[in-house]
Amino acid sequence: MNRFWIYYSSILLAIILTTIVLYCARPIFMPLALAGMLALVFKRFCDRLERRRAPILVTAVLCGLLFTGVVAGVVLLINWYIHRFAADDQLQKHIGEVVGQAREFLKDQWGLNIRGGKGMQALLSSADAGKMTTSVLGSIVAVVIHLILIVVYMIMLLAMRGHIKAFFLRLVQPENEEKIRHVLSRSVRIAQEYLYGMMMIIAFLWVMYGVCFSLIGVRYALFFAILCGVLEIIPFVGNITGSTLTCVMALSQGGGLHMVLGILVAYSIIQFVQFYIVSPLVMREQVNLSPLFTIVVLIAGELLWGIPGMILAIPCLGILKVVCDEVEFLKSFGFLLGRTKTTRGRWRWRKMVRGR
């Protein structure tokens, strides 16, 4: 009994200390963790170039430049659409009407008197314009610094991946070297399959949302299709946010409840197809996590690191489960993190889809 309590007390203490370190050292570990996930995405590309005798550092720098170009393209696209929104007087008028109706509804139904209008805008521009500008510029500078750190970390991790693997092999006894190689290989494979699968799912959602929103009549359908697809990176929360923003846009452009209903129906059908057909086909190496702990780790990731924590939560938990499954004294935790018999129906359907 004493060994039992010492064993689990040590694990609990390790979890608590790890959580404190991750929370307090967020500016250090968050960019490093994001860079690690991006390095896994670009690892196969680097391996292919290096098999053709390309230098390791050159391939790492090329991946960093490629990621920078993708981010710059996304920023330019968002900026272009924002300018289009700002130049659309009719859209601004409808947005004002929707905000006014929402304000009146909250006042009549709930007794909430939300002030707004020109007086508030004038007060804001005269008293808080300087503070707001400083805050916005500070946020932009922080985002740029984090992006630079992520790119630099990613290049270094790609260039040093062989050295890092050798470090993990040196941590164990020679007789356990084969097991640690298997753990590293499986962990990398699961994280890569999850990330590649998410990229393919996002591309599928871009096409489906773009077609459906255009048929329904949503203005700027391509922008909202891209937005909803990208928000799929954030499990659960991204789905709700994307559908809500699209419905608000439909109301703001003058569309009635029939357009909102059409968006919700299209969203539900696409999510069903993505969840039960597309995901089983593109994600070959399943993370196979318990839904309970998936939700718990998403909440914990948001509390620790915000949105980046939610993005990293599932692949990190998948890697942790692999480690628990392979390490003898942690197998009980790997069993706890896995799916139960009552939650495996979806995975049987996945096997049927693959078999066809």
Tab-separated table of C-alpha atoms in Angstrom:
chain	number	residue	atom	x	y	z
A	1	MET	CA	0.000	0.000	0.000
A	2	ASN	CA	2.869	2.385	0.777
A	3	ARG	CA	4.411	1.757	-2.641
A	4	PHE	CA	1.037	2.430	-4.234
A	5	TRP	CA	0.662	5.839	-2.606
A	6	ILE	CA	4.287	6.798	-3.256
A	7	TYR	CA	3.901	5.837	-6.919
A	8	TYR	CA	0.718	7.828	-7.587
A	9	SER	CA	1.788	10.730	-5.376
A	10	SER	CA	4.938	11.061	-7.475
A	11	ILE	CA	2.907	11.095	-10.685
A	12	LEU	CA	0.479	13.675	-9.265
A	13	LEU	CA	3.388	15.851	-8.129
A	14	ALA	CA	4.965	15.600	-11.588
A	15	ILE	CA	1.681	16.689	-13.221
A	16	ILE	CA	1.321	19.657	-10.863
A	17	LEU	CA	4.928	20.811	-11.322
A	18	THR	CA	4.688	20.412	-15.110
A	19	THR	CA	1.487	22.480	-15.180
A	20	ILE	CA	3.064	25.256	-13.101
A	21	VAL	CA	6.157	25.352	-15.302
A	22	LEU	CA	4.128	25.416	-18.536
A	23	TYR	CA	1.903	28.208	-17.219
A	24	CYS	CA	4.665	30.393	-15.772
A	25	ALA	CA	7.045	29.874	-18.716
A	26	ARG	CA	4.350	30.319	-21.381
A	27	PRO	CA	6.367	32.840	-23.488
A	28	ILE	CA	9.134	30.238	-23.811
A	29	PHE	CA	7.325	26.943	-24.243
A	30	MET	CA	4.302	28.025	-26.311
A	31	PRO	CA	6.293	29.156	-29.392
A	32	LEU	CA	8.577	26.148	-28.963
A	33	ALA	CA	5.632	23.715	-28.886
A	34	LEU	CA	4.011	25.324	-31.947
A	35	ALA	CA	7.353	25.178	-33.741
A	36	GLY	CA	7.659	21.500	-32.821
A	37	MET	CA	4.270	20.716	-34.388
A	38	LEU	CA	5.187	22.670	-37.523
A	39	ALA	CA	8.508	20.829	-37.668
A	40	LEU	CA	6.584	17.547	-37.716
A	41	VAL	CA	4.500	18.875	-40.616
A	42	PHE	CA	7.573	19.795	-42.671
A	43	LYS	CA	9.686	16.782	-41.638
A	44	ARG	CA	8.632	14.618	-44.580
A	45	PHE	CA	9.394	17.437	-47.008
A	46	CYS	CA	12.869	17.802	-45.474
A	47	ASP	CA	13.476	14.051	-45.609
A	48	ARG	CA	12.656	13.943	-49.334
A	49	LEU	CA	15.015	16.813	-50.108
A	50	GLU	CA	17.787	15.342	-47.984
A	51	ARG	CA	17.504	11.986	-49.776
A	52	ARG	CA	18.427	13.960	-52.892
A	53	ARG	CA	21.582	15.165	-51.107
A	54	ALA	CA	20.265	18.593	-50.109
A	55	PRO	CA	22.018	20.018	-47.002
A	56	ILE	CA	20.019	19.759	-43.773
A	57	LEU	CA	20.293	23.460	-42.980
A	58	VAL	CA	19.149	24.427	-46.482
A	59	THR	CA	16.039	22.255	-46.268
A	60	ALA	CA	15.211	23.654	-42.826
A	61	VAL	CA	15.537	27.242	-44.063
A	62	LEU	CA	13.372	26.461	-47.113
A	63	CYS	CA	10.636	25.127	-44.827
A	64	GLY	CA	10.858	28.273	-42.712
A	65	LEU	CA	10.523	30.464	-45.809
A	66	LEU	CA	7.595	28.375	-47.051
A	67	PHE	CA	5.747	28.753	-43.746
A	68	THR	CA	6.458	32.493	-43.706
A	69	GLY	CA	5.045	32.807	-47.230
A	70	VAL	CA	1.860	30.959	-46.241
A	71	VAL	CA	1.339	33.201	-43.204
A	72	ALA	CA	1.976	36.326	-45.280
A	73	GLY	CA	-0.542	35.151	-47.881
A	74	VAL	CA	-3.216	34.567	-45.245
A	75	VAL	CA	-2.600	37.997	-43.696
A	76	LEU	CA	-2.826	39.712	-47.089
A	77	LEU	CA	-6.050	37.859	-47.917
A	78	ILE	CA	-7.655	38.872	-44.605
A	79	ASN	CA	-6.496	42.466	-45.067
A	80	TRP	CA	-8.004	42.556	-48.570
A	81	TYR	CA	-11.360	41.300	-47.336
A	82	ILE	CA	-11.356	43.767	-44.427
A	83	HIS	CA	-10.877	46.614	-46.895
A	84	ARG	CA	-13.800	45.279	-48.916
A	85	PHE	CA	-15.973	45.149	-45.798
A	86	ALA	CA	-15.010	48.723	-44.894
A	87	ALA	CA	-15.838	49.990	-48.407
A	88	ASP	CA	-19.261	48.303	-48.467
A	89	ASP	CA	-21.663	51.013	-47.263
A	90	GLN	CA	-24.701	48.786	-47.632
A	91	LEU	CA	-23.142	46.102	-45.468
A	92	GLN	CA	-22.280	48.650	-42.773
A	93	LYS	CA	-25.865	49.894	-42.826
A	94	HIS	CA	-27.249	46.381	-42.359
A	95	ILE	CA	-24.752	45.692	-39.563
A	96	GLY	CA	-25.916	48.840	-37.803
A	97	GLU	CA	-29.529	47.711	-38.137
A	98	VAL	CA	-28.734	44.241	-36.764
A	99	VAL	CA	-26.827	45.736	-33.812
A	100	GLY	CA	-29.721	48.089	-33.129
A	101	GLN	CA	-32.237	45.249	-33.216
A	102	ALA	CA	-30.080	43.161	-30.897
A	103	ARG	CA	-29.805	46.096	-28.492
A	104	GLU	CA	-33.571	46.589	-28.479
A	105	PHE	CA	-34.157	42.859	-27.946
A	106	LEU	CA	-31.803	42.776	-24.945
A	107	LYS	CA	-33.480	45.879	-23.523
A	108	ASP	CA	-37.038	44.583	-23.956
A	109	GLN	CA	-36.490	40.966	-22.949
A	110	TRP	CA	-33.748	41.207	-20.342
A	111	GLY	CA	-33.756	44.839	-19.273
A	112	LEU	CA	-30.157	45.369	-20.442
A	113	ASN	CA	-29.514	48.926	-21.614
A	114	ILE	CA	-26.431	48.781	-23.844
A	115	ARG	CA	-25.280	52.212	-24.880
A	116	GLY	CA	-23.959	52.890	-28.343
A	117	GLY	CA	-24.142	55.281	-31.226
A	118	LYS	CA	-22.250	58.370	-32.280
A	119	GLY	CA	-21.919	59.759	-28.771
A	120	MET	CA	-20.038	56.693	-27.639
A	121	GLN	CA	-17.869	56.694	-30.751
A	122	ALA	CA	-17.011	60.357	-30.201
A	123	LEU	CA	-16.182	59.719	-26.547
A	124	LEU	CA	-14.013	56.788	-27.546
A	125	SER	CA	-12.181	58.729	-30.224
A	126	SER	CA	-11.503	61.716	-27.989
A	127	ALA	CA	-10.527	59.962	-24.748
A	128	ASP	CA	-9.315	56.458	-25.529
A	129	ALA	CA	-8.016	56.641	-29.097
A	130	GLY	CA	-4.404	56.876	-27.946
A	131	LYS	CA	-4.729	53.974	-25.519
A	132	MET	CA	-6.505	51.820	-28.099
A	133	THR	CA	-3.859	52.540	-30.735
A	134	THR	CA	-1.086	51.673	-28.276
A	135	SER	CA	-2.854	48.452	-27.287
A	136	VAL	CA	-3.403	47.397	-30.904
A	137	LEU	CA	0.190	48.162	-31.868
A	138	GLY	CA	1.432	46.260	-28.818
A	139	SER	CA	-0.659	43.229	-29.779
A	140	ILE	CA	0.605	43.339	-33.370
A	141	VAL	CA	4.223	43.579	-32.207
A	142	ALA	CA	3.720	40.637	-29.817
A	143	VAL	CA	2.189	38.496	-32.589
A	144	VAL	CA	5.048	39.355	-34.977
A	145	ILE	CA	7.656	38.504	-32.331
A	146	HIS	CA	5.969	35.172	-31.625
A	147	LEU	CA	5.830	34.357	-35.340
A	148	ILE	CA	9.527	35.142	-35.732
A	149	LEU	CA	10.343	32.939	-32.734
A	150	ILE	CA	8.201	30.116	-34.115
A	151	VAL	CA	9.958	30.253	-37.500
A	152	VAL	CA	13.426	30.355	-35.894
A	153	TYR	CA	12.575	27.497	-33.517
A	154	MET	CA	11.130	25.447	-36.361
A	155	ILE	CA	14.271	25.851	-38.479
A	156	MET	CA	16.476	24.886	-35.535
A	157	LEU	CA	14.372	21.853	-34.634
A	158	LEU	CA	14.412	20.610	-38.228
A	159	ALA	CA	18.172	21.101	-38.449
A	160	MET	CA	18.775	19.397	-35.075
A	161	ARG	CA	16.209	16.594	-35.273
A	162	GLY	CA	18.855	13.883	-35.564
A	163	HIS	CA	20.701	15.308	-32.561
A	164	ILE	CA	17.475	15.466	-30.523
A	165	LYS	CA	16.667	11.843	-31.379
A	166	ALA	CA	20.162	10.790	-30.263
A	167	PHE	CA	19.565	12.647	-26.976
A	168	PHE	CA	16.430	10.610	-26.235
A	169	LEU	CA	18.271	7.389	-27.066
A	170	ARG	CA	21.020	8.324	-24.606
A	171	LEU	CA	18.475	8.686	-21.802
A	172	VAL	CA	17.804	4.924	-21.657
A	173	GLN	CA	19.852	1.786	-21.190
A	174	PRO	CA	21.128	0.041	-24.352
A	175	GLU	CA	18.695	-2.842	-23.889
A	176	ASN	CA	15.766	-0.364	-23.985
A	177	GLU	CA	16.989	1.472	-27.064
A	178	GLU	CA	14.728	-0.436	-29.440
A	179	LYS	CA	11.646	0.364	-27.351
A	180	ILE	CA	12.422	4.096	-27.215
A	181	ARG	CA	12.946	4.077	-30.994
A	182	HIS	CA	9.497	2.524	-31.377
A	183	VAL	CA	7.948	5.103	-29.018
A	184	LEU	CA	9.555	8.008	-30.886
A	185	SER	CA	8.574	6.621	-34.272
A	186	ARG	CA	4.969	5.978	-33.265
A	187	SER	CA	4.623	9.362	-31.534
A	188	VAL	CA	5.896	11.209	-34.597
A	189	ARG	CA	3.665	9.156	-36.897
A	190	ILE	CA	0.520	9.822	-34.866
A	191	ALA	CA	1.211	13.558	-34.627
A	192	GLN	CA	1.993	13.751	-38.360
A	193	GLU	CA	-1.108	11.821	-39.395
A	194	TYR	CA	-3.268	14.019	-37.193
A	195	LEU	CA	-1.775	17.233	-38.603
A	196	TYR	CA	-1.822	16.056	-42.231
A	197	GLY	CA	-5.350	14.789	-41.767
A	198	MET	CA	-6.448	18.161	-40.394
A	199	MET	CA	-4.880	19.911	-43.394
A	200	MET	CA	-6.767	17.683	-45.838
A	201	ILE	CA	-10.011	18.118	-43.888
A	202	ILE	CA	-9.584	21.897	-43.933
A	203	ALA	CA	-9.062	21.836	-47.708
A	204	PHE	CA	-12.214	19.717	-48.077
A	205	LEU	CA	-14.183	22.131	-45.885
A	206	TRP	CA	-12.982	25.123	-47.917
A	207	VAL	CA	-14.451	23.622	-51.066
A	208	MET	CA	-17.701	22.444	-49.484
A	209	TYR	CA	-18.356	25.623	-47.519
A	210	GLY	CA	-17.490	27.794	-50.513
A	211	VAL	CA	-19.954	25.943	-52.763
A	212	CYS	CA	-22.757	25.801	-50.181
A	213	PHE	CA	-22.426	29.409	-49.018
A	214	SER	CA	-22.382	30.609	-52.636
A	215	LEU	CA	-25.536	28.612	-53.445
A	216	ILE	CA	-27.273	29.961	-50.339
A	217	GLY	CA	-26.365	33.503	-51.327
A	218	VAL	CA	-23.971	34.560	-48.557
A	219	ARG	CA	-21.852	37.518	-49.584
A	220	TYR	CA	-18.085	37.031	-49.406
A	221	ALA	CA	-18.718	33.289	-49.366
A	222	LEU	CA	-15.081	32.434	-50.075
A	223	PHE	CA	-13.851	34.411	-47.077
A	224	PHE	CA	-16.279	32.725	-44.681
A	225	ALA	CA	-15.528	29.319	-46.205
A	226	ILE	CA	-11.812	29.834	-45.531
A	227	LEU	CA	-12.557	31.185	-42.048
A	228	CYS	CA	-14.785	28.236	-41.094
A	229	GLY	CA	-12.247	25.768	-42.457
A	230	VAL	CA	-9.338	27.306	-40.558
A	231	LEU	CA	-11.360	27.436	-37.324
A	232	GLU	CA	-11.694	23.648	-37.597
A	233	ILE	CA	-8.173	23.564	-36.093
A	234	ILE	CA	-9.790	24.454	-32.758
A	235	PRO	CA	-11.985	21.430	-31.919
A	236	PHE	CA	-15.602	22.065	-30.891
A	237	VAL	CA	-15.145	25.817	-30.306
A	238	GLY	CA	-14.100	26.464	-33.911
A	239	ASN	CA	-17.280	24.864	-35.291
A	240	ILE	CA	-19.542	27.030	-33.150
A	241	THR	CA	-17.576	30.211	-33.864
A	242	GLY	CA	-17.514	29.669	-37.628
A	243	SER	CA	-21.228	28.937	-37.929
A	244	THR	CA	-22.119	31.888	-35.682
A	245	LEU	CA	-20.036	34.368	-37.687
A	246	THR	CA	-21.519	33.145	-40.968
A	247	CYS	CA	-25.072	33.477	-39.619
A	248	VAL	CA	-24.315	36.994	-38.376
A	249	MET	CA	-23.003	37.877	-41.826
A	250	ALA	CA	-26.196	36.508	-43.417
A	251	LEU	CA	-28.337	38.681	-41.144
A	252	SER	CA	-26.098	41.710	-41.699
A	253	GLN	CA	-26.459	41.531	-45.472
A	254	GLY	CA	-30.253	41.503	-45.164
A	255	GLY	CA	-30.868	37.775	-45.414
A	256	GLY	CA	-33.782	36.465	-43.398
A	257	LEU	CA	-34.189	33.455	-41.196
A	258	HIS	CA	-34.434	31.218	-44.255
A	259	MET	CA	-30.812	32.049	-45.121
A	260	VAL	CA	-29.687	31.390	-41.544
A	261	LEU	CA	-31.561	28.084	-41.568
A	262	GLY	CA	-29.920	27.170	-44.881
A	263	ILE	CA	-26.471	27.910	-43.422
A	264	LEU	CA	-27.149	25.768	-40.353
A	265	VAL	CA	-28.466	22.873	-42.450
A	266	ALA	CA	-25.467	23.047	-44.810
A	267	TYR	CA	-23.115	23.270	-41.851
A	268	SER	CA	-24.686	20.226	-40.193
A	269	ILE	CA	-24.549	18.107	-43.369
A	270	ILE	CA	-20.923	19.045	-44.091
A	271	GLN	CA	-19.896	18.316	-40.498
A	272	PHE	CA	-21.631	14.918	-40.669
A	273	VAL	CA	-19.816	14.017	-43.899
A	274	GLN	CA	-16.511	15.265	-42.511
A	275	PHE	CA	-16.903	13.427	-39.208
A	276	TYR	CA	-18.055	10.036	-40.468
A	277	ILE	CA	-16.628	9.755	-44.000
A	278	VAL	CA	-13.739	12.151	-44.681
A	279	SER	CA	-11.947	11.834	-41.330
A	280	PRO	CA	-11.804	7.995	-41.438
A	281	LEU	CA	-10.289	8.148	-44.924
A	282	VAL	CA	-7.591	10.793	-44.328
A	283	MET	CA	-6.565	9.991	-40.738
A	284	ARG	CA	-5.035	6.564	-41.072
A	285	GLU	CA	-3.211	6.528	-37.720
A	286	GLN	CA	-5.937	7.251	-35.191
A	287	VAL	CA	-5.291	9.195	-31.998
A	288	ASN	CA	-7.957	7.009	-30.301
A	289	LEU	CA	-8.551	9.195	-27.244
A	290	SER	CA	-11.401	9.149	-24.771
A	291	PRO	CA	-13.977	11.907	-25.493
A	292	LEU	CA	-13.967	12.831	-21.796
A	293	PHE	CA	-10.227	13.457	-21.653
A	294	THR	CA	-10.309	15.153	-25.061
A	295	ILE	CA	-12.676	17.783	-23.663
A	296	VAL	CA	-10.707	18.035	-20.417
A	297	VAL	CA	-7.404	18.553	-22.212
A	298	LEU	CA	-8.965	21.184	-24.511
A	299	ILE	CA	-10.156	23.171	-21.486
A	300	ALA	CA	-6.783	22.736	-19.787
A	301	GLY	CA	-4.972	23.854	-22.946
A	302	GLU	CA	-7.127	26.971	-23.166
A	303	LEU	CA	-6.465	27.812	-19.513
A	304	LEU	CA	-2.719	27.319	-19.912
A	305	TRP	CA	-1.965	28.813	-23.329
A	306	GLY	CA	-5.243	30.093	-24.785
A	307	ILE	CA	-6.071	29.244	-28.402
A	308	PRO	CA	-2.568	27.820	-29.143
A	309	GLY	CA	-3.086	25.484	-26.195
A	310	MET	CA	-6.365	24.222	-27.660
A	311	ILE	CA	-4.677	23.635	-31.036
A	312	LEU	CA	-1.840	21.658	-29.447
A	313	ALA	CA	-3.964	19.801	-26.894
A	314	ILE	CA	-5.114	16.789	-28.925
A	315	PRO	CA	-1.800	15.899	-30.670
A	316	CYS	CA	0.079	16.338	-27.378
A	317	LEU	CA	-2.400	14.100	-25.563
A	318	GLY	CA	-2.071	11.549	-28.370
A	319	ILE	CA	1.709	11.522	-27.927
A	320	LEU	CA	1.282	11.187	-24.159
A	321	LYS	CA	-0.996	8.188	-24.664
A	322	VAL	CA	1.602	6.511	-26.898
A	323	VAL	CA	4.231	6.980	-24.190
A	324	CYS	CA	1.871	5.610	-21.530
A	325	ASP	CA	1.023	2.588	-23.697
A	326	GLU	CA	4.679	1.688	-24.196
A	327	VAL	CA	6.067	2.361	-20.700
A	328	GLU	CA	5.255	-0.497	-18.337
A	329	PHE	CA	4.438	1.448	-15.162
A	330	LEU	CA	2.273	3.955	-17.120
A	331	LYS	CA	0.110	1.469	-19.049
A	332	SER	CA	-2.820	1.933	-16.681
A	333	PHE	CA	-2.887	5.652	-17.587
A	334	GLY	CA	-2.739	4.793	-21.289
A	335	PHE	CA	-5.740	2.532	-20.785
A	336	LEU	CA	-7.582	5.348	-18.978
A	337	LEU	CA	-6.887	7.865	-21.768
A	338	GLY	CA	-8.151	5.473	-24.483
A	339	ARG	CA	-11.663	4.884	-25.730
A	340	THR	CA	-14.054	2.580	-23.899
A	341	LYS	CA	-16.112	-0.159	-25.540
A	342	THR	CA	-19.226	2.036	-25.556
A	343	THR	CA	-17.495	4.764	-27.613
A	344	ARG	CA	-15.996	2.642	-30.382
A	345	GLY	CA	-18.949	2.484	-32.756
A	346	ARG	CA	-17.601	5.334	-34.815
A	347	TRP	CA	-14.254	3.577	-35.222
A	348	ARG	CA	-15.958	0.416	-36.467
A	349	TRP	CA	-17.652	2.565	-39.102
A	350	ARG	CA	-14.239	3.960	-40.003
A	351	LYS	CA	-12.888	0.470	-40.583
A	352	MET	CA	-15.861	-0.334	-42.814
A	353	VAL	CA	-15.248	2.810	-44.861
A	354	ARG	CA	-11.553	1.953	-45.237
A	355	GLY	CA	-12.371	-1.600	-46.235
A	356	ARG	CA	-14.312	-0.335	-49.207
